[in-house]
mmCIF file of C-alpha atoms in Angstrom:
data_model
loop_
_atom_site.group_PDB
_atom_site.id
_atom_site.type_symbol
_atom_site.label_atom_id
_atom_site.label_comp_id
_atom_site.label_asym_id
_atom_site.label_seq_id
_atom_site.Cartn_x
_atom_site.Cartn_y
_atom_site.Cartn_z
ATOM 1 C CA UNK A 1 0.000 0.000 0.000
ATOM 2 C CA UNK A 2 1.196 3.515 -0.776
ATOM 3 C CA UNK A 3 1.272 6.027 2.054
ATOM 4 C CA UNK A 4 1.190 8.861 -0.492
ATOM 5 C CA UNK A 5 -2.247 7.947 -1.828
ATOM 6 C CA UNK A 6 -5.559 7.154 -0.253
ATOM 7 C CA UNK A 7 -4.469 3.764 1.089
ATOM 8 C CA UNK A 8 -3.329 3.955 4.718
ATOM 9 C CA UNK A 9 -0.255 2.260 6.134
ATOM 10 C CA UNK A 10 -0.713 1.260 9.769
ATOM 11 C CA UNK A 11 1.940 1.366 12.480
ATOM 12 C CA UNK A 12 2.105 -0.913 15.506
ATOM 13 C CA UNK A 13 5.327 -1.291 17.446
ATOM 14 C CA UNK A 14 6.295 -2.402 20.959
ATOM 15 C CA UNK A 15 4.146 -3.593 23.843
ATOM 16 C CA UNK A 16 2.042 -1.992 26.565
ATOM 17 C CA UNK A 17 4.712 -2.883 29.109
ATOM 18 C CA UNK A 18 7.590 -1.209 27.287
ATOM 19 C CA UNK A 19 5.567 1.330 25.328
ATOM 20 C CA UNK A 20 3.093 0.645 22.538
ATOM 21 C CA UNK A 21 3.190 2.897 19.491
ATOM 22 C CA UNK A 22 0.264 2.804 17.084
ATOM 23 C CA UNK A 23 -0.576 5.065 14.200
ATOM 24 C CA UNK A 24 -1.208 5.647 10.547
ATOM 25 C CA UNK A 25 0.621 7.041 7.529
ATOM 26 C CA UNK A 26 -1.664 8.689 4.994
ATOM 27 C CA UNK A 27 -1.217 11.455 2.406
ATOM 28 C CA UNK A 28 2.392 11.944 3.565
ATOM 29 C CA UNK A 29 1.189 12.470 7.163
ATOM 30 C CA UNK A 30 2.541 10.268 9.954
ATOM 31 C CA UNK A 31 0.218 10.298 12.950
ATOM 32 C CA UNK A 32 1.182 8.232 15.995
ATOM 33 C CA UNK A 33 0.007 7.639 19.544
ATOM 34 C CA UNK A 34 2.372 6.080 22.073
ATOM 35 C CA UNK A 35 1.162 4.646 25.386
ATOM 36 C CA UNK A 36 3.581 3.643 28.125
ATOM 37 C CA UNK A 37 3.467 2.854 31.856
ATOM 38 C CA UNK A 38 3.027 5.574 34.466
ATOM 39 C CA UNK A 39 6.105 7.607 35.432
ATOM 40 C CA UNK A 40 8.635 6.048 37.762
ATOM 41 C CA UNK A 41 9.589 7.713 41.047
ATOM 42 C CA UNK A 42 12.769 9.104 39.493
ATOM 43 C CA UNK A 43 10.800 10.588 36.594
ATOM 44 C CA UNK A 44 8.357 12.176 39.041
ATOM 45 C CA UNK A 45 11.270 13.647 40.996
ATOM 46 C CA UNK A 46 12.651 15.160 37.806
ATOM 47 C CA UNK A 47 9.324 16.893 37.119
ATOM 48 C CA UNK A 48 9.360 18.381 40.627
ATOM 49 C CA UNK A 49 12.957 19.528 40.287
ATOM 50 C CA UNK A 50 12.503 20.982 36.811
ATOM 51 C CA UNK A 51 9.240 22.833 37.406
ATOM 52 C CA UNK A 52 9.162 23.462 41.144
ATOM 53 C CA UNK A 53 5.858 21.735 41.800
ATOM 54 C CA UNK A 54 4.848 18.301 43.048
ATOM 55 C CA UNK A 55 3.609 16.420 39.980
ATOM 56 C CA UNK A 56 0.019 15.208 39.629
ATOM 57 C CA UNK A 57 -0.794 11.855 41.191
ATOM 58 C CA UNK A 58 -0.646 10.078 37.836
ATOM 59 C CA UNK A 59 1.707 11.277 35.113
ATOM 60 C CA UNK A 60 2.188 9.334 31.888
ATOM 61 C CA UNK A 61 5.393 11.085 30.974
ATOM 62 C CA UNK A 62 6.328 8.686 28.196
ATOM 63 C CA UNK A 63 2.994 8.901 26.420
ATOM 64 C CA UNK A 64 3.055 10.845 23.186
ATOM 65 C CA UNK A 65 0.889 12.105 20.352
ATOM 66 C CA UNK A 66 2.792 13.182 17.258
ATOM 67 C CA UNK A 67 1.772 14.487 13.829
ATOM 68 C CA UNK A 68 4.302 15.170 11.128
ATOM 69 C CA UNK A 69 4.524 15.864 7.416
ATOM 70 C CA UNK A 70 7.837 16.710 5.813
ATOM 71 C CA UNK A 71 9.646 19.208 8.029
ATOM 72 C CA UNK A 72 6.494 20.095 9.974
ATOM 73 C CA UNK A 73 5.925 18.326 13.304
ATOM 74 C CA UNK A 74 3.767 18.936 16.343
ATOM 75 C CA UNK A 75 3.627 16.678 19.398
ATOM 76 C CA UNK A 76 1.992 16.522 22.812
ATOM 77 C CA UNK A 77 3.668 15.342 26.016
ATOM 78 C CA UNK A 78 2.878 15.519 29.720
ATOM 79 C CA UNK A 79 6.283 17.028 30.495
ATOM 80 C CA UNK A 80 5.770 19.991 28.179
ATOM 81 C CA UNK A 81 2.176 20.425 29.345
ATOM 82 C CA UNK A 82 3.257 20.604 32.998
ATOM 83 C CA UNK A 83 5.864 23.217 32.109
ATOM 84 C CA UNK A 84 2.914 25.572 31.457
ATOM 85 C CA UNK A 85 1.438 25.201 34.964
ATOM 86 C CA UNK A 86 1.664 28.461 36.899
ATOM 87 C CA UNK A 87 4.168 28.345 39.768
ATOM 88 C CA UNK A 88 4.205 32.066 40.541
ATOM 89 C CA UNK A 89 3.837 33.214 44.142
ATOM 90 C CA UNK A 90 0.159 34.105 43.660
ATOM 91 C CA UNK A 91 -0.837 31.139 41.499
ATOM 92 C CA UNK A 92 -2.440 29.150 44.308
ATOM 93 C CA UNK A 93 -4.670 32.071 45.253
ATOM 94 C CA UNK A 94 -6.255 32.575 41.826
ATOM 95 C CA UNK A 95 -9.164 30.163 42.234
ATOM 96 C CA UNK A 96 -9.836 31.236 45.811
ATOM 97 C CA UNK A 97 -9.869 34.927 44.918
ATOM 98 C CA UNK A 98 -12.020 34.509 41.814
ATOM 99 C CA UNK A 99 -14.548 32.298 43.594
ATOM 100 C CA UNK A 100 -14.243 33.506 47.187
ATOM 101 C CA UNK A 101 -17.922 32.989 48.025
ATOM 102 C CA UNK A 102 -17.870 29.411 46.750
ATOM 103 C CA UNK A 103 -14.660 28.662 48.637
ATOM 104 C CA UNK A 104 -16.154 30.038 51.848
ATOM 105 C CA UNK A 105 -19.251 27.901 51.404
ATOM 106 C CA UNK A 106 -17.209 24.823 50.576
ATOM 107 C CA UNK A 107 -14.993 25.405 53.593
ATOM 108 C CA UNK A 108 -18.008 25.673 55.880
ATOM 109 C CA UNK A 109 -19.558 22.523 54.422
ATOM 110 C CA UNK A 110 -16.395 20.517 54.970
ATOM 111 C CA UNK A 111 -15.498 22.173 58.286
ATOM 112 C CA UNK A 112 -11.979 22.655 57.002
ATOM 113 C CA UNK A 113 -9.793 25.647 56.398
ATOM 114 C CA UNK A 114 -9.411 26.789 52.825
ATOM 115 C CA UNK A 115 -5.680 26.911 53.393
ATOM 116 C CA UNK A 116 -5.745 23.134 53.159
ATOM 117 C CA UNK A 117 -5.737 23.501 49.386
ATOM 118 C CA UNK A 118 -3.637 26.649 49.067
ATOM 119 C CA UNK A 119 -0.165 25.709 47.887
ATOM 120 C CA UNK A 120 2.756 27.589 46.320
ATOM 121 C CA UNK A 121 1.737 26.549 42.791
ATOM 122 C CA UNK A 122 -1.449 26.175 40.800
ATOM 123 C CA UNK A 123 -2.697 23.036 42.542
ATOM 124 C CA UNK A 124 -5.374 22.553 39.844
ATOM 125 C CA UNK A 125 -2.579 21.819 37.315
ATOM 126 C CA UNK A 126 -4.314 24.036 34.774
ATOM 127 C CA UNK A 127 -2.368 24.267 31.525
ATOM 128 C CA UNK A 128 -2.913 26.260 28.350
ATOM 129 C CA UNK A 129 -0.519 23.959 26.478
ATOM 130 C CA UNK A 130 -1.253 23.805 22.757
ATOM 131 C CA UNK A 131 1.397 21.317 21.714
ATOM 132 C CA UNK A 132 5.132 21.445 21.099
ATOM 133 C CA UNK A 133 6.005 22.835 17.694
ATOM 134 C CA UNK A 134 8.921 24.891 16.394
ATOM 135 C CA UNK A 135 6.942 26.197 13.409
ATOM 136 C CA UNK A 136 5.350 29.633 13.500
ATOM 137 C CA UNK A 137 1.555 29.798 13.351
ATOM 138 C CA UNK A 138 -0.343 32.784 11.947
ATOM 139 C CA UNK A 139 -3.380 34.125 13.757
ATOM 140 C CA UNK A 140 -6.754 33.577 12.100
ATOM 141 C CA UNK A 141 -9.779 35.802 12.639
ATOM 142 C CA UNK A 142 -12.376 33.103 12.062
ATOM 143 C CA UNK A 143 -12.631 29.401 12.689
ATOM 144 C CA UNK A 144 -11.400 27.272 9.799
ATOM 145 C CA UNK A 145 -12.526 23.917 11.195
ATOM 146 C CA UNK A 146 -15.104 22.488 8.824
ATOM 147 C CA UNK A 147 -17.772 21.328 11.281
ATOM 148 C CA UNK A 148 -20.122 20.221 8.499
ATOM 149 C CA UNK A 149 -17.464 17.950 7.040
ATOM 150 C CA UNK A 150 -16.863 16.403 10.453
ATOM 151 C CA UNK A 151 -20.587 15.677 10.761
ATOM 152 C CA UNK A 152 -20.632 13.649 7.552
ATOM 153 C CA UNK A 153 -20.697 9.871 7.951
ATOM 154 C CA UNK A 154 -17.197 8.788 7.025
ATOM 155 C CA UNK A 155 -15.195 5.709 7.974
ATOM 156 C CA UNK A 156 -12.658 6.199 10.751
ATOM 157 C CA UNK A 157 -9.328 4.810 9.592
ATOM 158 C CA UNK A 158 -7.564 5.333 12.912
ATOM 159 C CA UNK A 159 -8.778 6.338 16.375
ATOM 160 C CA UNK A 160 -7.104 6.494 19.750
ATOM 161 C CA UNK A 161 -7.407 8.071 23.190
ATOM 162 C CA UNK A 162 -4.412 8.953 25.319
ATOM 163 C CA UNK A 163 -3.912 10.393 28.801
ATOM 164 C CA UNK A 164 -1.045 12.641 29.850
ATOM 165 C CA UNK A 165 -1.823 13.278 33.530
ATOM 166 C CA UNK A 166 -4.530 13.133 36.187
ATOM 167 C CA UNK A 167 -4.987 14.291 39.787
ATOM 168 C CA UNK A 168 -7.868 14.176 42.300
ATOM 169 C CA UNK A 169 -6.963 17.617 43.714
ATOM 170 C CA UNK A 170 -6.679 16.409 47.303
ATOM 171 C CA UNK A 171 -10.202 14.929 47.096
ATOM 172 C CA UNK A 172 -11.598 18.304 46.045
ATOM 173 C CA UNK A 173 -12.377 17.199 42.486
ATOM 174 C CA UNK A 174 -10.357 16.162 39.466
ATOM 175 C CA UNK A 175 -7.940 17.496 36.886
ATOM 176 C CA UNK A 176 -7.134 15.538 33.751
ATOM 177 C CA UNK A 177 -5.278 16.137 30.485
ATOM 178 C CA UNK A 178 -6.303 13.776 27.699
ATOM 179 C CA UNK A 179 -6.068 13.541 23.912
ATOM 180 C CA UNK A 180 -8.376 11.958 21.365
ATOM 181 C CA UNK A 181 -7.590 11.667 17.690
ATOM 182 C CA UNK A 182 -9.402 10.323 14.647
ATOM 183 C CA UNK A 183 -8.286 10.023 11.056
ATOM 184 C CA UNK A 184 -10.791 9.797 8.214
ATOM 185 C CA UNK A 185 -10.169 9.423 4.457
ATOM 186 C CA UNK A 186 -10.680 13.172 3.913
ATOM 187 C CA UNK A 187 -9.314 14.779 7.107
ATOM 188 C CA UNK A 188 -8.156 14.310 10.695
ATOM 189 C CA UNK A 189 -9.073 15.886 14.018
ATOM 190 C CA UNK A 190 -7.115 15.902 17.273
ATOM 191 C CA UNK A 191 -8.627 17.130 20.542
ATOM 192 C CA UNK A 192 -6.480 17.725 23.603
ATOM 193 C CA UNK A 193 -8.658 18.538 26.616
ATOM 194 C CA UNK A 194 -7.751 19.797 30.055
ATOM 195 C CA UNK A 195 -10.760 19.063 32.264
ATOM 196 C CA UNK A 196 -11.027 20.393 35.810
ATOM 197 C CA UNK A 197 -13.781 19.975 38.376
ATOM 198 C CA UNK A 198 -13.521 21.566 41.807
ATOM 199 C CA UNK A 199 -16.519 20.294 43.756
ATOM 200 C CA UNK A 200 -19.059 22.960 44.698
ATOM 201 C CA UNK A 201 -16.877 25.619 43.071
ATOM 202 C CA UNK A 202 -15.924 25.411 39.403
ATOM 203 C CA UNK A 203 -15.635 23.566 36.115
ATOM 204 C CA UNK A 204 -12.930 24.497 33.616
ATOM 205 C CA UNK A 205 -12.297 23.079 30.139
ATOM 206 C CA UNK A 206 -9.316 24.055 27.975
ATOM 207 C CA UNK A 207 -9.540 22.528 24.501
ATOM 208 C CA UNK A 208 -6.900 22.441 21.774
ATOM 209 C CA UNK A 209 -8.112 21.204 18.395
ATOM 210 C CA UNK A 210 -5.923 20.333 15.432
ATOM 211 C CA UNK A 211 -7.646 19.953 12.085
ATOM 212 C CA UNK A 212 -6.495 19.302 8.541
ATOM 213 C CA UNK A 213 -8.230 18.400 5.312
ATOM 214 C CA UNK A 214 -5.970 16.346 3.073
ATOM 215 C CA UNK A 215 -4.972 18.418 0.070
ATOM 216 C CA UNK A 216 -5.614 21.704 1.861
ATOM 217 C CA UNK A 217 -2.469 23.882 2.164
ATOM 218 C CA UNK A 218 -3.354 24.916 5.733
ATOM 219 C CA UNK A 219 -3.036 23.121 9.065
ATOM 220 C CA UNK A 220 -5.425 24.490 11.697
ATOM 221 C CA UNK A 221 -5.049 24.868 15.467
ATOM 222 C CA UNK A 222 -7.729 26.286 17.751
ATOM 223 C CA UNK A 223 -7.612 26.775 21.523
ATOM 224 C CA UNK A 224 -10.588 27.640 23.707
ATOM 225 C CA UNK A 225 -10.972 28.020 27.464
ATOM 226 C CA UNK A 226 -14.319 27.920 29.256
ATOM 227 C CA UNK A 227 -15.393 28.112 32.891
ATOM 228 C CA UNK A 228 -18.687 27.605 34.689
ATOM 229 C CA UNK A 229 -19.797 27.643 38.298
ATOM 230 C CA UNK A 230 -20.214 24.153 39.693
ATOM 231 C CA UNK A 231 -23.852 24.770 40.644
ATOM 232 C CA UNK A 232 -24.729 26.030 37.158
ATOM 233 C CA UNK A 233 -23.643 22.697 35.724
ATOM 234 C CA UNK A 234 -25.001 20.443 38.479
ATOM 235 C CA UNK A 235 -28.426 22.102 38.207
ATOM 236 C CA UNK A 236 -28.695 20.839 34.634
ATOM 237 C CA UNK A 237 -28.776 17.272 35.932
ATOM 238 C CA UNK A 238 -31.893 17.850 38.017
ATOM 239 C CA UNK A 239 -32.733 14.473 39.536
ATOM 240 C CA UNK A 240 -30.611 12.694 36.984
ATOM 241 C CA UNK A 241 -27.392 10.721 37.278
ATOM 242 C CA UNK A 242 -24.785 12.741 39.210
ATOM 243 C CA UNK A 243 -22.022 10.651 37.599
ATOM 244 C CA UNK A 244 -22.494 12.947 34.610
ATOM 245 C CA UNK A 245 -20.387 15.478 36.507
ATOM 246 C CA UNK A 246 -17.417 13.231 35.713
ATOM 247 C CA UNK A 247 -18.377 12.922 32.043
ATOM 248 C CA UNK A 248 -16.214 15.388 30.138
ATOM 249 C CA UNK A 249 -18.338 15.215 26.996
ATOM 250 C CA UNK A 250 -21.552 15.882 28.898
ATOM 251 C CA UNK A 251 -20.083 18.745 30.923
ATOM 252 C CA UNK A 252 -18.679 20.272 27.751
ATOM 253 C CA UNK A 253 -22.072 20.010 26.038
ATOM 254 C CA UNK A 254 -23.833 21.997 28.799
ATOM 255 C CA UNK A 255 -21.112 24.589 29.386
ATOM 256 C CA UNK A 256 -22.174 28.164 28.561
ATOM 257 C CA UNK A 257 -21.476 29.428 25.055
ATOM 258 C CA UNK A 258 -19.373 32.260 26.420
ATOM 259 C CA UNK A 259 -15.693 31.531 25.819
ATOM 260 C CA UNK A 260 -13.132 32.975 28.228
ATOM 261 C CA UNK A 261 -10.252 32.630 25.767
ATOM 262 C CA UNK A 262 -10.045 31.707 22.093
ATOM 263 C CA UNK A 263 -6.924 31.477 19.937
ATOM 264 C CA UNK A 264 -7.296 30.559 16.274
ATOM 265 C CA UNK A 265 -4.178 29.797 14.238
ATOM 266 C CA UNK A 266 -3.114 28.338 10.908
ATOM 267 C CA UNK A 267 0.114 27.400 9.234
ATOM 268 C CA UNK A 268 0.835 26.874 5.553
ATOM 269 C CA UNK A 269 2.349 23.473 4.939
#
């Protein structure tokens, strides 16, 4: 099969124990997803030393998503994502200041001091990481992701989900950085999502989408950041299943339309 045409060439190397790399080569694109065991204690120590923060409870530092064509390459790693976590002297106060009333209520409910979760770094592990790439992207005024094309029924040639890190925020909620990718005959879409839930306080979703239509000279990257009060989301459940609060897709679907941050970019291949 020719990787230059419409026939895909599939990649599968290694094992889960040592690191399993799977992917596809199509239209001169090489798209791979590597999954490996959780970080060792020495790897976790390196993260703490390099970035000045205790790492999340689970870090998959050897996991990788990579997309490349010719000299262009963009990849996603937990290490680079954690390098974007705020470790400034005021970082730990940001959530408490922005949602002081909710923190006070939560503190009273739990009969604990809010200082229990105030640390000298952003303990929510929020990252605005958009991938590691040496190429220069141009800003774009409007979205160039073809939503209608993505809605069309089309066979999925390759699909995978990957996790970079996760933490339960000292039993106050959850923070998770994950990636999903799917390759179709006409295009591919990659979604990296940072999902944060602080119980009784806040939901936050930072999404990075990569999109490309084969044959199109542009590669698209879009980043959006949304927030919503915890109660605004939980009220949408009514008497329904509260486990939905852990469902990233459901939470995303009921988040308000208002976007806190949006960055649209493109690069000519």
